Structure formats: structure tokens, C-alpha cells
Amino acid sequence: MKVRIDTAERMHSLGLALGGLLRAGDLVVLSGGLGAGKTTLTRGIGEGLDVRGPVTSPTFVIARVHPPLGDGPPLVHVDAYRLGGFAEVDDLDLDADLAAAVTVVEWGEGLVEGLSEDRLEIRMSRIGDSESREVLITGVGPRWDMSDWNGIVPD
């Protein structure tokens, strides 16, 4: 599914909608350049999951766990930008939390796909010099039947 997102508020709203669909055991892999909207999307996902916040970029701590405020799963938010390869990802022990949490990995492309055969891959890119983003959401594995996702993108 490919969508155009024109504002940070709409990116947040997309995350909020995704948060309503995600469940424990889900892996979301985010890719895109600096300022593409990865953390804004994750902030919305956290709000949709109803986790303790604020959800901010974990660049310097690498990973942050946001416990649920209700009955839902926690959010494990990872920034893999500074990781040097799969061995460093493995050191984070993400697979230990994977079944019980929603795990969102910024800059995870090429590093974390082996954690789960089911995952959402979300690639964000700027459209020219505008503030608009093209967001490509790809479901991988049997968990993600995306045929009924037409209503997921907020107006």
C-alpha cells in the first residue's frame, strides 16, 4: 500500500491508526532518511497502543520500552542507526521481547528482518523539496493480509 502524507499531523494519525491494528508479537521495520517521519509515526503508534510516553527518538539509548497503560502490549522502540550489524542487534535481545510486545525498529532495514517471518515494512521518503512524504507499507508473512486496508489512511 502506498500513501501520500502531507503533514506531520497526518503521519501521527497514520501511526495512531496502525497502533489500533498492532498486537503483541508484531514487528514493524521503519526506513527512510533523516526527518522522514519515523519517530512521528512511532509516536502515533504508541498513542494508538495506549502506552506510557512520551515516545521520543531512542537514538542515544538505542532501545526504549514503553509499558502499556491498559491491557495492551508494551511498545519496544529501537533506533538501529548506530548499530554496526546483526551481531549488535542480537546483543539487544529483541527476540526475547518480541512475542510479548509490539517492536518498532527505526533504521532496521537489512538488520532485523530475521527476527520474524511476519512483519510490517514501512519505507518513507520525501517527495521533492516539499514537506510531503510517500509512505510504502508492505506486509510480509501470513499475519498481514492488507487487502482490507483502504480505510487505514486518515483524511
PDB file of N, CA and C in Angstrom, residues 6-83:
ATOM      1  N   ASP A   6       0.924  14.465   3.850  1.00  0.00           N
ATOM      2  CA  ASP A   6       1.312  15.851   3.600  1.00  0.00           C
ATOM      3  C   ASP A   6       1.743  16.632   4.834  1.00  0.00           C
ATOM      4  N   THR A   7       1.419  16.138   6.035  1.00  0.00           N
ATOM      5  CA  THR A   7       1.762  16.879   7.249  1.00  0.00           C
ATOM      6  C   THR A   7       2.216  15.923   8.340  1.00  0.00           C
ATOM      7  N   ALA A   8       2.921  16.474   9.320  1.00  0.00           N
ATOM      8  CA  ALA A   8       3.325  15.680  10.479  1.00  0.00           C
ATOM      9  C   ALA A   8       2.099  15.166  11.234  1.00  0.00           C
ATOM     10  N   GLU A   9       1.036  15.957  11.252  1.00  0.00           N
ATOM     11  CA  GLU A   9      -0.188  15.541  11.942  1.00  0.00           C
ATOM     12  C   GLU A   9      -0.788  14.305  11.277  1.00  0.00           C
ATOM     13  N   ARG A  10      -0.762  14.269   9.946  1.00  0.00           N
ATOM     14  CA  ARG A  10      -1.282  13.093   9.237  1.00  0.00           C
ATOM     15  C   ARG A  10      -0.380  11.884   9.447  1.00  0.00           C
ATOM     16  N   MET A  11       0.929  12.097   9.549  1.00  0.00           N
ATOM     17  CA  MET A  11       1.849  10.980   9.825  1.00  0.00           C
ATOM     18  C   MET A  11       1.532  10.412  11.204  1.00  0.00           C
ATOM     19  N   HIS A  12       1.320  11.296  12.171  1.00  0.00           N
ATOM     20  CA  HIS A  12       0.948  10.868  13.521  1.00  0.00           C
ATOM     21  C   HIS A  12      -0.373  10.102  13.483  1.00  0.00           C
ATOM     22  N   SER A  13      -1.341  10.597  12.718  1.00  0.00           N
ATOM     23  CA  SER A  13      -2.646   9.937  12.602  1.00  0.00           C
ATOM     24  C   SER A  13      -2.530   8.564  11.954  1.00  0.00           C
ATOM     25  N   LEU A  14      -1.640   8.429  10.978  1.00  0.00           N
ATOM     26  CA  LEU A  14      -1.392   7.119  10.388  1.00  0.00           C
ATOM     27  C   LEU A  14      -0.846   6.167  11.448  1.00  0.00           C
ATOM     28  N   GLY A  15       0.088   6.650  12.259  1.00  0.00           N
ATOM     29  CA  GLY A  15       0.624   5.832  13.348  1.00  0.00           C
ATOM     30  C   GLY A  15      -0.455   5.437  14.342  1.00  0.00           C
ATOM     31  N   LEU A  16      -1.331   6.373  14.666  1.00  0.00           N
ATOM     32  CA  LEU A  16      -2.440   6.100  15.588  1.00  0.00           C
ATOM     33  C   LEU A  16      -3.324   4.979  15.027  1.00  0.00           C
ATOM     34  N   ALA A  17      -3.637   5.045  13.740  1.00  0.00           N
ATOM     35  CA  ALA A  17      -4.447   4.000  13.111  1.00  0.00           C
ATOM     36  C   ALA A  17      -3.712   2.656  13.112  1.00  0.00           C
ATOM     37  N   LEU A  18      -2.422   2.677  12.814  1.00  0.00           N
ATOM     38  CA  LEU A  18      -1.638   1.441  12.840  1.00  0.00           C
ATOM     39  C   LEU A  18      -1.595   0.864  14.253  1.00  0.00           C
ATOM     40  N   GLY A  19      -1.448   1.728  15.249  1.00  0.00           N
ATOM     41  CA  GLY A  19      -1.419   1.273  16.635  1.00  0.00           C
ATOM     42  C   GLY A  19      -2.677   0.517  17.018  1.00  0.00           C
ATOM     43  N   GLY A  20      -3.789   0.884  16.410  1.00  0.00           N
ATOM     44  CA  GLY A  20      -5.033   0.184  16.673  1.00  0.00           C
ATOM     45  C   GLY A  20      -5.081  -1.207  16.060  1.00  0.00           C
ATOM     46  N   LEU A  21      -4.216  -1.479  15.091  1.00  0.00           N
ATOM     47  CA  LEU A  21      -4.177  -2.785  14.423  1.00  0.00           C
ATOM     48  C   LEU A  21      -3.099  -3.711  14.974  1.00  0.00           C
ATOM     49  N   LEU A  22      -2.090  -3.125  15.586  1.00  0.00           N
ATOM     50  CA  LEU A  22      -0.945  -3.919  16.035  1.00  0.00           C
ATOM     51  C   LEU A  22      -1.279  -4.678  17.314  1.00  0.00           C
ATOM     52  N   ARG A  23      -0.580  -5.807  17.484  1.00  0.00           N
ATOM     53  CA  ARG A  23      -0.769  -6.630  18.682  1.00  0.00           C
ATOM     54  C   ARG A  23       0.571  -7.216  19.109  1.00  0.00           C
ATOM     55  N   ALA A  24       0.588  -7.777  20.292  1.00  0.00           N
ATOM     56  CA  ALA A  24       1.816  -8.392  20.810  1.00  0.00           C
ATOM     57  C   ALA A  24       2.381  -9.364  19.783  1.00  0.00           C
ATOM     58  N   GLY A  25       3.678  -9.297  19.587  1.00  0.00           N
ATOM     59  CA  GLY A  25       4.359 -10.154  18.631  1.00  0.00           C
ATOM     60  C   GLY A  25       4.621  -9.501  17.296  1.00  0.00           C
ATOM     61  N   ASP A  26       4.039  -8.318  17.064  1.00  0.00           N
ATOM     62  CA  ASP A  26       4.224  -7.650  15.778  1.00  0.00           C
ATOM     63  C   ASP A  26       5.559  -6.908  15.726  1.00  0.00           C
ATOM     64  N   LEU A  27       6.206  -7.019  14.583  1.00  0.00           N
ATOM     65  CA  LEU A  27       7.451  -6.312  14.296  1.00  0.00           C
ATOM     66  C   LEU A  27       7.185  -5.328  13.173  1.00  0.00           C
ATOM     67  N   VAL A  28       7.585  -4.070  13.396  1.00  0.00           N
ATOM     68  CA  VAL A  28       7.442  -3.017  12.393  1.00  0.00           C
ATOM     69  C   VAL A  28       8.842  -2.480  12.101  1.00  0.00           C
ATOM     70  N   VAL A  29       9.247  -2.533  10.836  1.00  0.00           N
ATOM     71  CA  VAL A  29      10.572  -2.087  10.419  1.00  0.00           C
ATOM     72  C   VAL A  29      10.402  -0.792   9.625  1.00  0.00           C
ATOM     73  N   LEU A  30      10.972   0.302  10.149  1.00  0.00           N
ATOM     74  CA  LEU A  30      10.855   1.620   9.516  1.00  0.00           C
ATOM     75  C   LEU A  30      12.151   1.994   8.821  1.00  0.00           C
ATOM     76  N   SER A  31      12.023   2.509   7.606  1.00  0.00           N
ATOM     77  CA  SER A  31      13.206   3.006   6.907  1.00  0.00           C
ATOM     78  C   SER A  31      12.866   4.321   6.222  1.00  0.00           C
ATOM     79  N   GLY A  32      13.882   5.124   6.048  1.00  0.00           N
ATOM     80  CA  GLY A  32      13.733   6.431   5.426  1.00  0.00           C
ATOM     81  C   GLY A  32      14.826   7.343   5.935  1.00  0.00           C
ATOM     82  N   GLY A  33      15.084   8.393   5.212  1.00  0.00           N
ATOM     83  CA  GLY A  33      16.152   9.321   5.580  1.00  0.00           C
ATOM     84  C   GLY A  33      15.850  10.102   6.851  1.00  0.00           C
ATOM     85  N   LEU A  34      16.831  10.904   7.253  1.00  0.00           N
ATOM     86  CA  LEU A  34      16.638  11.777   8.413  1.00  0.00           C
ATOM     87  C   LEU A  34      15.452  12.694   8.154  1.00  0.00           C
ATOM     88  N   GLY A  35      14.582  12.821   9.146  1.00  0.00           N
ATOM     89  CA  GLY A  35      13.435  13.708   9.021  1.00  0.00           C
ATOM     90  C   GLY A  35      12.295  13.166   8.184  1.00  0.00           C
ATOM     91  N   ALA A  36      12.322  11.869   7.879  1.00  0.00           N
ATOM     92  CA  ALA A  36      11.274  11.283   7.036  1.00  0.00           C
ATOM     93  C   ALA A  36       9.957  11.094   7.786  1.00  0.00           C
ATOM     94  N   GLY A  37      10.003  11.061   9.121  1.00  0.00           N
ATOM     95  CA  GLY A  37       8.779  10.901   9.897  1.00  0.00           C
ATOM     96  C   GLY A  37       8.702   9.625  10.703  1.00  0.00           C
ATOM     97  N   LYS A  38       9.818   8.914  10.826  1.00  0.00           N
ATOM     98  CA  LYS A  38       9.824   7.634  11.541  1.00  0.00           C
ATOM     99  C   LYS A  38       9.393   7.781  12.998  1.00  0.00           C
ATOM    100  N   THR A  39       9.961   8.734  13.700  1.00  0.00           N
ATOM    101  CA  THR A  39       9.611   8.916  15.107  1.00  0.00           C
ATOM    102  C   THR A  39       8.202   9.480  15.257  1.00  0.00           C
ATOM    103  N   THR A  40       7.779  10.343  14.358  1.00  0.00           N
ATOM    104  CA  THR A  40       6.409  10.868  14.400  1.00  0.00           C
ATOM    105  C   THR A  40       5.411   9.727  14.220  1.00  0.00           C
ATOM    106  N   LEU A  41       5.676   8.832  13.282  1.00  0.00           N
ATOM    107  CA  LEU A  41       4.816   7.674  13.082  1.00  0.00           C
ATOM    108  C   LEU A  41       4.796   6.801  14.336  1.00  0.00           C
ATOM    109  N   THR A  42       5.965   6.572  14.923  1.00  0.00           N
ATOM    110  CA  THR A  42       6.064   5.733  16.115  1.00  0.00           C
ATOM    111  C   THR A  42       5.341   6.371  17.294  1.00  0.00           C
ATOM    112  N   ARG A  43       5.405   7.688  17.404  1.00  0.00           N
ATOM    113  CA  ARG A  43       4.669   8.394  18.461  1.00  0.00           C
ATOM    114  C   ARG A  43       3.164   8.113  18.334  1.00  0.00           C
ATOM    115  N   GLY A  44       2.663   8.141  17.098  1.00  0.00           N
ATOM    116  CA  GLY A  44       1.265   7.817  16.857  1.00  0.00           C
ATOM    117  C   GLY A  44       0.951   6.365  17.192  1.00  0.00           C
ATOM    118  N   ILE A  45       1.859   5.450  16.821  1.00  0.00           N
ATOM    119  CA  ILE A  45       1.673   4.037  17.157  1.00  0.00           C
ATOM    120  C   ILE A  45       1.577   3.876  18.670  1.00  0.00           C
ATOM    121  N   GLY A  46       2.470   4.544  19.398  1.00  0.00           N
ATOM    122  CA  GLY A  46       2.441   4.473  20.861  1.00  0.00           C
ATOM    123  C   GLY A  46       1.129   4.969  21.431  1.00  0.00           C
ATOM    124  N   GLU A  47       0.607   6.055  20.869  1.00  0.00           N
ATOM    125  CA  GLU A  47      -0.675   6.581  21.329  1.00  0.00           C
ATOM    126  C   GLU A  47      -1.798   5.590  21.012  1.00  0.00           C
ATOM    127  N   GLY A  48      -1.737   4.988  19.826  1.00  0.00           N
ATOM    128  CA  GLY A  48      -2.746   4.000  19.443  1.00  0.00           C
ATOM    129  C   GLY A  48      -2.700   2.757  20.311  1.00  0.00           C
ATOM    130  N   LEU A  49      -1.516   2.409  20.800  1.00  0.00           N
ATOM    131  CA  LEU A  49      -1.365   1.263  21.696  1.00  0.00           C
ATOM    132  C   LEU A  49      -1.686   1.618  23.144  1.00  0.00           C
ATOM    133  N   ASP A  50      -1.783   2.915  23.439  1.00  0.00           N
ATOM    134  CA  ASP A  50      -2.023   3.411  24.794  1.00  0.00           C
ATOM    135  C   ASP A  50      -0.900   2.998  25.746  1.00  0.00           C
ATOM    136  N   VAL A  51       0.313   3.435  25.379  1.00  0.00           N
ATOM    137  CA  VAL A  51       1.479   3.154  26.211  1.00  0.00           C
ATOM    138  C   VAL A  51       1.939   4.426  26.921  1.00  0.00           C
ATOM    139  N   ARG A  52       2.726   4.225  27.958  1.00  0.00           N
ATOM    140  CA  ARG A  52       3.269   5.365  28.699  1.00  0.00           C
ATOM    141  C   ARG A  52       4.291   6.073  27.830  1.00  0.00           C
ATOM    142  N   GLY A  53       4.214   7.361  27.783  1.00  0.00           N
ATOM    143  CA  GLY A  53       5.095   8.158  26.935  1.00  0.00           C
ATOM    144  C   GLY A  53       5.884   9.132  27.757  1.00  0.00           C
ATOM    145  N   PRO A  54       6.483  10.080  27.157  1.00  0.00           N
ATOM    146  CA  PRO A  54       6.384  10.384  25.734  1.00  0.00           C
ATOM    147  C   PRO A  54       7.257   9.451  24.889  1.00  0.00           C
ATOM    148  N   VAL A  55       6.812   9.183  23.668  1.00  0.00           N
ATOM    149  CA  VAL A  55       7.594   8.400  22.720  1.00  0.00           C
ATOM    150  C   VAL A  55       8.494   9.384  21.985  1.00  0.00           C
ATOM    151  N   THR A  56       9.786   9.251  22.229  1.00  0.00           N
ATOM    152  CA  THR A  56      10.782  10.108  21.580  1.00  0.00           C
ATOM    153  C   THR A  56      11.823   9.221  20.919  1.00  0.00           C
ATOM    154  N   SER A  57      12.651   9.809  20.103  1.00  0.00           N
ATOM    155  CA  SER A  57      13.683   9.042  19.413  1.00  0.00           C
ATOM    156  C   SER A  57      14.652   8.420  20.418  1.00  0.00           C
ATOM    157  N   PRO A  58      14.870   7.098  20.312  1.00  0.00           N
ATOM    158  CA  PRO A  58      15.813   6.446  21.229  1.00  0.00           C
ATOM    159  C   PRO A  58      17.242   6.416  20.688  1.00  0.00           C
ATOM    160  N   THR A  59      17.618   7.403  19.895  1.00  0.00           N
ATOM    161  CA  THR A  59      18.918   7.398  19.225  1.00  0.00           C
ATOM    162  C   THR A  59      20.075   7.125  20.176  1.00  0.00           C
ATOM    163  N   PHE A  60      20.102   7.765  21.322  1.00  0.00           N
ATOM    164  CA  PHE A  60      21.261   7.629  22.196  1.00  0.00           C
ATOM    165  C   PHE A  60      21.151   6.484  23.180  1.00  0.00           C
ATOM    166  N   VAL A  61      19.944   5.985  23.421  1.00  0.00           N
ATOM    167  CA  VAL A  61      19.791   4.838  24.320  1.00  0.00           C
ATOM    168  C   VAL A  61      19.563   3.550  23.527  1.00  0.00           C
ATOM    169  N   ILE A  62      19.442   3.632  22.218  1.00  0.00           N
ATOM    170  CA  ILE A  62      19.231   2.546  21.274  1.00  0.00           C
ATOM    171  C   ILE A  62      17.822   1.950  21.376  1.00  0.00           C
ATOM    172  N   ALA A  63      17.371   1.607  22.579  1.00  0.00           N
ATOM    173  CA  ALA A  63      16.045   0.998  22.715  1.00  0.00           C
ATOM    174  C   ALA A  63      15.360   1.510  23.970  1.00  0.00           C
ATOM    175  N   ARG A  64      14.052   1.683  23.851  1.00  0.00           N
ATOM    176  CA  ARG A  64      13.234   2.146  24.964  1.00  0.00           C
ATOM    177  C   ARG A  64      11.980   1.288  25.026  1.00  0.00           C
ATOM    178  N   VAL A  65      11.586   0.889  26.238  1.00  0.00           N
ATOM    179  CA  VAL A  65      10.349   0.129  26.422  1.00  0.00           C
ATOM    180  C   VAL A  65       9.312   1.067  27.027  1.00  0.00           C
ATOM    181  N   HIS A  66       8.148   1.129  26.383  1.00  0.00           N
ATOM    182  CA  HIS A  66       7.026   1.933  26.866  1.00  0.00           C
ATOM    183  C   HIS A  66       5.953   0.974  27.362  1.00  0.00           C
ATOM    184  N   PRO A  67       5.769   0.880  28.683  1.00  0.00           N
ATOM    185  CA  PRO A  67       4.772  -0.049  29.235  1.00  0.00           C
ATOM    186  C   PRO A  67       3.353   0.389  28.882  1.00  0.00           C
ATOM    187  N   PRO A  68       2.441  -0.573  28.802  1.00  0.00           N
ATOM    188  CA  PRO A  68       1.054  -0.225  28.492  1.00  0.00           C
ATOM    189  C   PRO A  68       0.382   0.461  29.673  1.00  0.00           C
ATOM    190  N   LEU A  69      -0.545   1.358  29.373  1.00  0.00           N
ATOM    191  CA  LEU A  69      -1.344   1.988  30.415  1.00  0.00           C
ATOM    192  C   LEU A  69      -2.604   1.169  30.702  1.00  0.00           C
ATOM    193  N   GLY A  70      -2.951   0.279  29.776  1.00  0.00           N
ATOM    194  CA  GLY A  70      -4.136  -0.573  29.924  1.00  0.00           C
ATOM    195  C   GLY A  70      -3.759  -2.029  29.767  1.00  0.00           C
ATOM    196  N   ASP A  71      -4.594  -2.754  29.044  1.00  0.00           N
ATOM    197  CA  ASP A  71      -4.397  -4.188  28.874  1.00  0.00           C
ATOM    198  C   ASP A  71      -3.573  -4.558  27.648  1.00  0.00           C
ATOM    199  N   GLY A  72      -3.182  -3.596  26.854  1.00  0.00           N
ATOM    200  CA  GLY A  72      -2.462  -3.880  25.615  1.00  0.00           C
ATOM    201  C   GLY A  72      -1.007  -4.223  25.849  1.00  0.00           C
ATOM    202  N   PRO A  73      -0.293  -4.471  24.757  1.00  0.00           N
ATOM    203  CA  PRO A  73       1.126  -4.813  24.855  1.00  0.00           C
ATOM    204  C   PRO A  73       2.000  -3.572  25.045  1.00  0.00           C
ATOM    205  N   PRO A  74       3.199  -3.773  25.575  1.00  0.00           N
ATOM    206  CA  PRO A  74       4.162  -2.667  25.606  1.00  0.00           C
ATOM    207  C   PRO A  74       4.687  -2.387  24.200  1.00  0.00           C
ATOM    208  N   LEU A  75       5.288  -1.219  24.051  1.00  0.00           N
ATOM    209  CA  LEU A  75       5.955  -0.829  22.812  1.00  0.00           C
ATOM    210  C   LEU A  75       7.455  -0.849  23.068  1.00  0.00           C
ATOM    211  N   VAL A  76       8.191  -1.610  22.269  1.00  0.00           N
ATOM    212  CA  VAL A  76       9.649  -1.576  22.289  1.00  0.00           C
ATOM    213  C   VAL A  76      10.056  -0.760  21.071  1.00  0.00           C
ATOM    214  N   HIS A  77      10.672   0.389  21.319  1.00  0.00           N
ATOM    215  CA  HIS A  77      11.046   1.337  20.269  1.00  0.00           C
ATOM    216  C   HIS A  77      12.569   1.338  20.161  1.00  0.00           C
ATOM    217  N   VAL A  78      13.069   0.948  18.998  1.00  0.00           N
ATOM    218  CA  VAL A  78      14.505   0.775  18.782  1.00  0.00           C
ATOM    219  C   VAL A  78      14.967   1.709  17.672  1.00  0.00           C
ATOM    220  N   ASP A  79      16.130   2.301  17.851  1.00  0.00           N
ATOM    221  CA  ASP A  79      16.779   3.074  16.802  1.00  0.00           C
ATOM    222  C   ASP A  79      18.076   2.351  16.457  1.00  0.00           C
ATOM    223  N   ALA A  80      18.103   1.711  15.291  1.00  0.00           N
ATOM    224  CA  ALA A  80      19.253   0.902  14.895  1.00  0.00           C
ATOM    225  C   ALA A  80      20.289   1.693  14.102  1.00  0.00           C
ATOM    226  N   TYR A  81      20.139   3.016  14.033  1.00  0.00           N
ATOM    227  CA  TYR A  81      21.019   3.853  13.210  1.00  0.00           C
ATOM    228  C   TYR A  81      22.497   3.648  13.541  1.00  0.00           C
ATOM    229  N   ARG A  82      22.827   3.579  14.814  1.00  0.00           N
ATOM    230  CA  ARG A  82      24.231   3.488  15.217  1.00  0.00           C
ATOM    231  C   ARG A  82      24.724   2.050  15.370  1.00  0.00           C
ATOM    232  N   LEU A  83      23.875   1.084  15.088  1.00  0.00           N
ATOM    233  CA  LEU A  83      24.297  -0.306  15.222  1.00  0.00           C
ATOM    234  C   LEU A  83      25.108  -0.721  14.001  1.00  0.00           C
TER     235      LEU A  83
END
